[in-house]
Amino acid sequence: MLDVRRLRLLRELAHLGTIAAVAEALSFSPSAVSQQLSVLEKEAGVPLLERTGRRVTLTPAGRNLVRHAEAVLERLEQADAELAHAREGLAGPLRIGTYPSAARAIIPAVLAELAGWHPGLEPMVTEVDPAEVAAALRAGELDVALVHEYDLVPADPEPGLAMTRPIFTEPMYLAARAPASVADQRAAPWILAPPGTLCHTMAVRACEAAGFAPRIRHQIDDFATVLALVAAGQGVALVPHLGTDRPPPGVVLTRLPMYRRTRTAFRAGAGAHPAISAFVSALHTAVPTPLRNSA
């Protein structure tokens, strides 16, 4: 009989690409991951991995087994959801991932709704960039998370995960010292989020769509700081609606024909879990009406 925990390791290797990445994501040592995968190969009776020097790739049999592992893990999530419905009342931890601007502007109201509806539930919030959400959900570090996508950076499907339809939509703004378009700022210094984030990719693509590559001066992952730097004449930036609260004097926000859309993500099969359903319902209730209807 194949061990589900080892199947999870194989699934993560297929998604993350290296044993070291799997070990980091699941809090194992690389040697422990290697040992468990070797045991899985013995259980399967066929080679699942091809080792070339320090690199490891999946064999055709390994890739087929990952496909079955995805189905098995999804069914286990469905079973857990059904068992949760059979219990009386919602209780225990609910690990929630969110990006920073939503953590400030949306999540407190969501938590207040949840506390009123299900006082036994224990929401635990962690700030995480949407680019890191998939690995955290699959590893079990999160149960549900807010993820966003931009018009110029659509979300790619993630194996093993499911997402709701967009729950709210924000317009994007150019933050500068005077009204302007993105194309007008080709010679200006730019303030971007750090590389590897969706916000960074969005800003680069927006500039490229306007016919230039941004001259990056600062890389900041906090919109309040970004706006303070714009006010100080340090550059221009693209900022979503949730990041524009109380802009400092001297900052002009020009609305752009671009949007950021937010969904909730969770492990495939877990969408019917009552705790996740309660979180999604609370989110719908807490989001300001203008954001629901802004696009």
C-alpha positions as CSV (number, residue, x, y, z in Angstrom):
1,M,0.0,0.0,0.0
2,L,1.3,3.4,-0.9
3,D,1.9,5.9,1.9
4,V,-0.1,9.1,1.5
5,R,2.6,11.2,3.3
6,R,5.2,9.9,0.8
7,L,2.9,10.6,-2.1
8,R,2.7,14.2,-0.9
9,L,6.5,14.5,-1.0
10,L,6.5,13.2,-4.6
11,R,3.8,15.7,-5.5
12,E,5.7,18.6,-4.0
13,L,8.9,17.4,-5.9
14,A,6.9,17.6,-9.1
15,H,5.8,21.2,-8.3
16,L,8.9,22.6,-6.6
17,G,11.6,20.9,-8.7
18,T,14.3,20.1,-6.1
19,I,14.6,17.9,-3.0
20,A,16.0,21.0,-1.2
21,A,12.9,23.0,-2.0
22,V,10.6,20.2,-0.9
23,A,12.5,19.9,2.4
24,E,12.2,23.6,3.1
25,A,8.5,23.7,2.2
26,L,7.6,20.8,4.4
27,S,10.1,21.4,7.2
28,F,12.1,18.2,6.6
29,S,15.8,17.7,6.1
30,P,16.8,17.0,2.5
31,S,18.2,13.6,3.5
32,A,14.8,12.7,5.1
33,V,13.0,13.6,1.9
34,S,15.4,11.5,-0.1
35,Q,15.0,8.5,2.2
36,Q,11.2,8.7,2.1
37,L,11.1,9.0,-1.7
38,S,13.4,5.9,-1.9
39,V,10.9,4.0,0.3
40,L,8.1,5.1,-2.0
41,E,10.0,3.8,-5.0
42,K,10.3,0.4,-3.2
43,E,6.5,0.5,-2.4
44,A,5.7,1.3,-6.1
45,G,8.1,-1.4,-7.4
46,V,9.2,0.8,-10.3
47,P,11.6,3.7,-10.6
48,L,9.9,7.0,-9.9
49,L,13.0,9.3,-10.0
50,E,15.9,9.7,-12.4
51,R,19.1,11.0,-10.7
52,T,21.7,12.8,-12.8
53,G,24.4,14.2,-10.6
54,R,22.6,16.5,-8.1
55,R,19.5,16.8,-10.2
56,V,16.4,14.6,-9.8
57,T,13.6,14.4,-12.3
58,L,10.4,12.3,-12.3
59,T,10.1,9.2,-14.6
60,P,6.9,8.7,-16.7
61,A,5.8,6.4,-13.9
62,G,6.6,9.1,-11.3
63,R,4.6,11.7,-13.2
64,N,1.6,9.3,-13.5
65,L,1.8,8.6,-9.8
66,V,1.7,12.4,-9.1
67,R,-1.5,12.6,-11.1
68,H,-3.1,9.9,-8.9
69,A,-1.6,11.6,-5.8
70,E,-3.4,14.8,-6.7
71,A,-6.7,13.0,-6.9
72,V,-6.1,11.1,-3.6
73,L,-5.2,14.3,-1.7
74,E,-8.2,16.1,-3.1
75,R,-10.5,13.2,-1.9
76,L,-9.0,13.4,1.5
77,E,-9.7,17.1,1.7
78,Q,-13.3,16.4,0.7
79,A,-13.5,13.7,3.4
80,D,-12.2,16.2,6.0
81,A,-14.8,18.7,4.9
82,E,-17.6,16.2,5.3
83,L,-16.4,15.2,8.7
84,A,-16.3,18.9,9.7
85,H,-19.9,19.3,8.7
86,A,-20.8,16.4,10.9
87,R,-19.4,18.1,14.0
88,E,-21.4,20.5,16.1
89,G,-20.1,24.1,15.7
90,L,-16.9,25.4,14.2
91,A,-13.9,25.4,16.4
92,G,-10.1,25.3,16.3
93,P,-7.5,27.1,14.1
94,L,-8.1,28.5,10.7
95,R,-4.8,29.6,9.1
96,I,-5.4,32.5,6.8
97,G,-2.8,34.0,4.4
98,T,-3.2,37.6,3.1
99,Y,-1.2,40.2,1.3
100,P,-0.4,43.3,3.3
101,S,-2.8,45.9,2.0
102,A,-5.8,43.6,2.5
103,A,-4.4,42.7,6.0
104,R,-4.8,46.3,6.9
105,A,-8.0,47.3,5.0
106,I,-10.1,44.2,4.8
107,I,-9.1,41.4,7.2
108,P,-9.9,43.1,10.5
109,A,-13.6,43.4,9.4
110,V,-13.5,39.8,8.2
111,L,-12.2,38.6,11.6
112,A,-14.9,40.6,13.4
113,E,-17.6,38.9,11.3
114,L,-16.2,35.5,12.0
115,A,-16.0,36.1,15.7
116,G,-19.7,37.0,15.8
117,W,-20.7,34.0,13.7
118,H,-18.4,31.3,15.1
119,P,-16.8,32.3,18.4
120,G,-15.1,28.9,18.7
121,L,-13.1,29.4,15.5
122,E,-9.5,30.6,15.9
123,P,-8.4,32.5,12.8
124,M,-4.6,32.9,12.6
125,V,-3.5,35.5,10.0
126,T,-0.1,35.5,8.2
127,E,1.1,38.0,5.6
128,V,2.3,36.2,2.5
129,D,2.9,37.4,-1.1
130,P,0.5,35.7,-3.5
131,A,3.5,34.2,-5.3
132,E,4.2,32.1,-2.3
133,V,0.7,31.0,-1.4
134,A,0.6,27.8,-3.5
135,A,3.5,26.2,-1.7
136,A,2.2,27.3,1.7
137,L,-1.3,25.9,1.1
138,R,0.0,22.6,-0.3
139,A,2.4,22.3,2.7
140,G,-0.5,22.8,5.1
141,E,0.9,26.0,6.5
142,L,-2.2,27.8,5.4
143,D,-5.8,26.7,5.0
144,V,-7.1,29.6,2.9
145,A,-5.5,32.7,1.4
146,L,-6.3,35.9,-0.4
147,V,-4.5,36.0,-3.7
148,H,-4.6,38.7,-6.3
149,E,-4.0,39.0,-10.0
150,Y,-3.5,42.0,-12.3
151,D,-4.8,42.6,-15.8
152,L,-1.2,42.3,-17.1
153,V,-0.4,39.4,-14.7
154,P,-3.2,36.8,-14.8
155,A,-3.1,34.0,-12.3
156,D,-1.8,30.7,-13.6
157,P,-3.7,27.5,-12.5
158,E,-1.9,25.8,-9.6
159,P,-2.1,22.0,-9.4
160,G,-3.6,20.9,-6.1
161,L,-5.4,24.2,-5.5
162,A,-8.8,25.7,-6.2
163,M,-9.9,29.3,-6.2
164,T,-13.1,31.3,-6.0
165,R,-14.3,33.8,-8.5
166,P,-12.9,37.3,-7.9
167,I,-14.5,38.6,-4.7
168,F,-13.4,42.3,-5.1
169,T,-11.8,44.4,-7.8
170,E,-9.6,47.5,-7.3
171,P,-8.7,50.2,-9.8
172,M,-5.0,51.0,-10.2
173,Y,-3.5,54.5,-9.9
174,L,-0.3,56.2,-11.0
175,A,1.1,58.0,-8.0
176,A,3.2,61.0,-9.1
177,R,3.6,64.7,-8.2
178,A,1.2,65.8,-11.0
179,P,-1.5,64.2,-13.2
180,A,0.1,61.9,-15.8
181,S,-0.1,58.7,-17.8
182,V,2.3,55.8,-17.5
183,A,3.8,56.7,-20.9
184,D,4.5,60.3,-19.6
185,Q,6.8,58.8,-17.0
186,R,9.3,57.0,-19.2
187,A,12.1,59.3,-18.1
188,A,11.1,59.3,-14.4
189,P,12.7,57.1,-11.7
190,W,10.3,54.3,-10.6
191,I,9.4,52.8,-7.2
192,L,8.6,49.1,-7.5
193,A,8.0,46.2,-5.2
194,P,10.9,43.7,-4.8
195,P,11.6,41.3,-7.7
196,G,9.7,38.0,-7.5
197,T,6.4,39.7,-6.4
198,L,3.3,40.1,-8.6
199,C,3.4,43.8,-8.0
200,H,6.9,44.1,-9.4
201,T,5.9,42.1,-12.5
202,M,2.8,44.2,-13.0
203,A,4.7,47.5,-12.9
204,V,7.3,46.3,-15.3
205,R,4.7,45.0,-17.8
206,A,2.7,48.2,-17.6
207,C,5.8,50.2,-18.5
208,E,6.7,47.8,-21.3
209,A,3.1,48.1,-22.6
210,A,3.7,51.9,-22.7
211,G,6.9,51.4,-24.8
212,F,9.7,51.6,-22.2
213,A,11.5,49.7,-19.4
214,P,11.2,51.4,-16.0
215,R,14.3,53.0,-14.5
216,I,14.0,51.5,-11.0
217,R,15.4,53.6,-8.2
218,H,13.7,52.1,-5.1
219,Q,12.2,48.6,-4.3
220,I,9.7,48.8,-1.5
221,D,6.9,46.4,-0.5
222,D,4.8,48.8,1.5
223,F,2.4,51.2,-0.3
224,A,2.4,53.8,2.5
225,T,6.2,54.0,2.2
226,V,5.9,54.1,-1.6
227,L,3.6,57.1,-1.4
228,A,5.9,58.8,1.1
229,L,8.7,58.4,-1.4
230,V,6.6,59.8,-4.2
231,A,5.7,62.8,-2.1
232,A,9.5,63.3,-1.5
233,G,10.1,63.5,-5.2
234,Q,11.9,60.1,-5.3
235,G,9.9,58.6,-8.2
236,V,6.6,57.5,-9.4
237,A,4.7,54.2,-8.8
238,L,1.6,52.1,-9.6
239,V,-0.6,51.6,-6.5
240,P,-3.9,49.7,-6.1
241,H,-6.9,51.2,-4.4
242,L,-6.3,49.5,-1.1
243,G,-2.8,51.1,-1.0
244,T,-4.0,54.7,-1.5
245,D,-5.6,55.4,1.9
246,R,-4.6,58.9,3.1
247,P,-1.9,59.8,0.5
248,P,0.5,62.4,1.8
249,P,0.4,66.0,0.5
250,G,1.9,66.4,-2.9
251,V,0.9,63.0,-4.3
252,V,-1.5,63.0,-7.2
253,L,-3.3,59.8,-8.0
254,T,-4.3,59.3,-11.6
255,R,-6.7,56.4,-12.2
256,L,-5.6,54.0,-14.9
257,P,-7.6,51.5,-17.0
258,M,-6.0,48.7,-15.1
259,Y,-7.4,46.5,-12.2
260,R,-6.3,44.2,-9.4
261,R,-8.7,41.3,-8.6
262,T,-8.7,39.3,-5.4
263,R,-9.8,35.7,-5.0
264,T,-9.5,33.2,-2.2
265,A,-7.4,30.1,-2.7
266,F,-7.4,26.8,-0.8
267,R,-6.5,23.1,-1.4
268,A,-8.5,21.3,-4.0
269,G,-11.4,19.5,-2.3
270,A,-11.5,21.9,0.7
271,G,-13.9,24.4,-0.7
272,A,-16.8,22.8,1.0
273,H,-15.1,22.8,4.4
274,P,-17.4,24.9,6.7
275,A,-14.6,27.0,8.1
276,I,-13.4,28.0,4.6
277,S,-17.0,28.6,3.5
278,A,-17.4,30.8,6.6
279,F,-14.3,32.8,5.8
280,V,-15.4,33.4,2.2
281,S,-18.9,34.5,3.4
282,A,-17.3,36.9,5.9
283,L,-15.1,38.3,3.2
284,H,-18.1,39.0,1.0
285,T,-19.8,40.8,3.9
286,A,-16.7,42.8,4.9
287,V,-15.6,44.1,1.4
288,P,-16.8,47.7,0.8
289,T,-19.5,47.8,-1.9
290,P,-17.6,50.2,-4.2
291,L,-14.8,47.6,-4.6
292,R,-17.3,44.9,-5.5
293,N,-18.7,47.0,-8.3
294,S,-15.6,48.9,-9.4
295,A,-15.1,47.0,-12.7
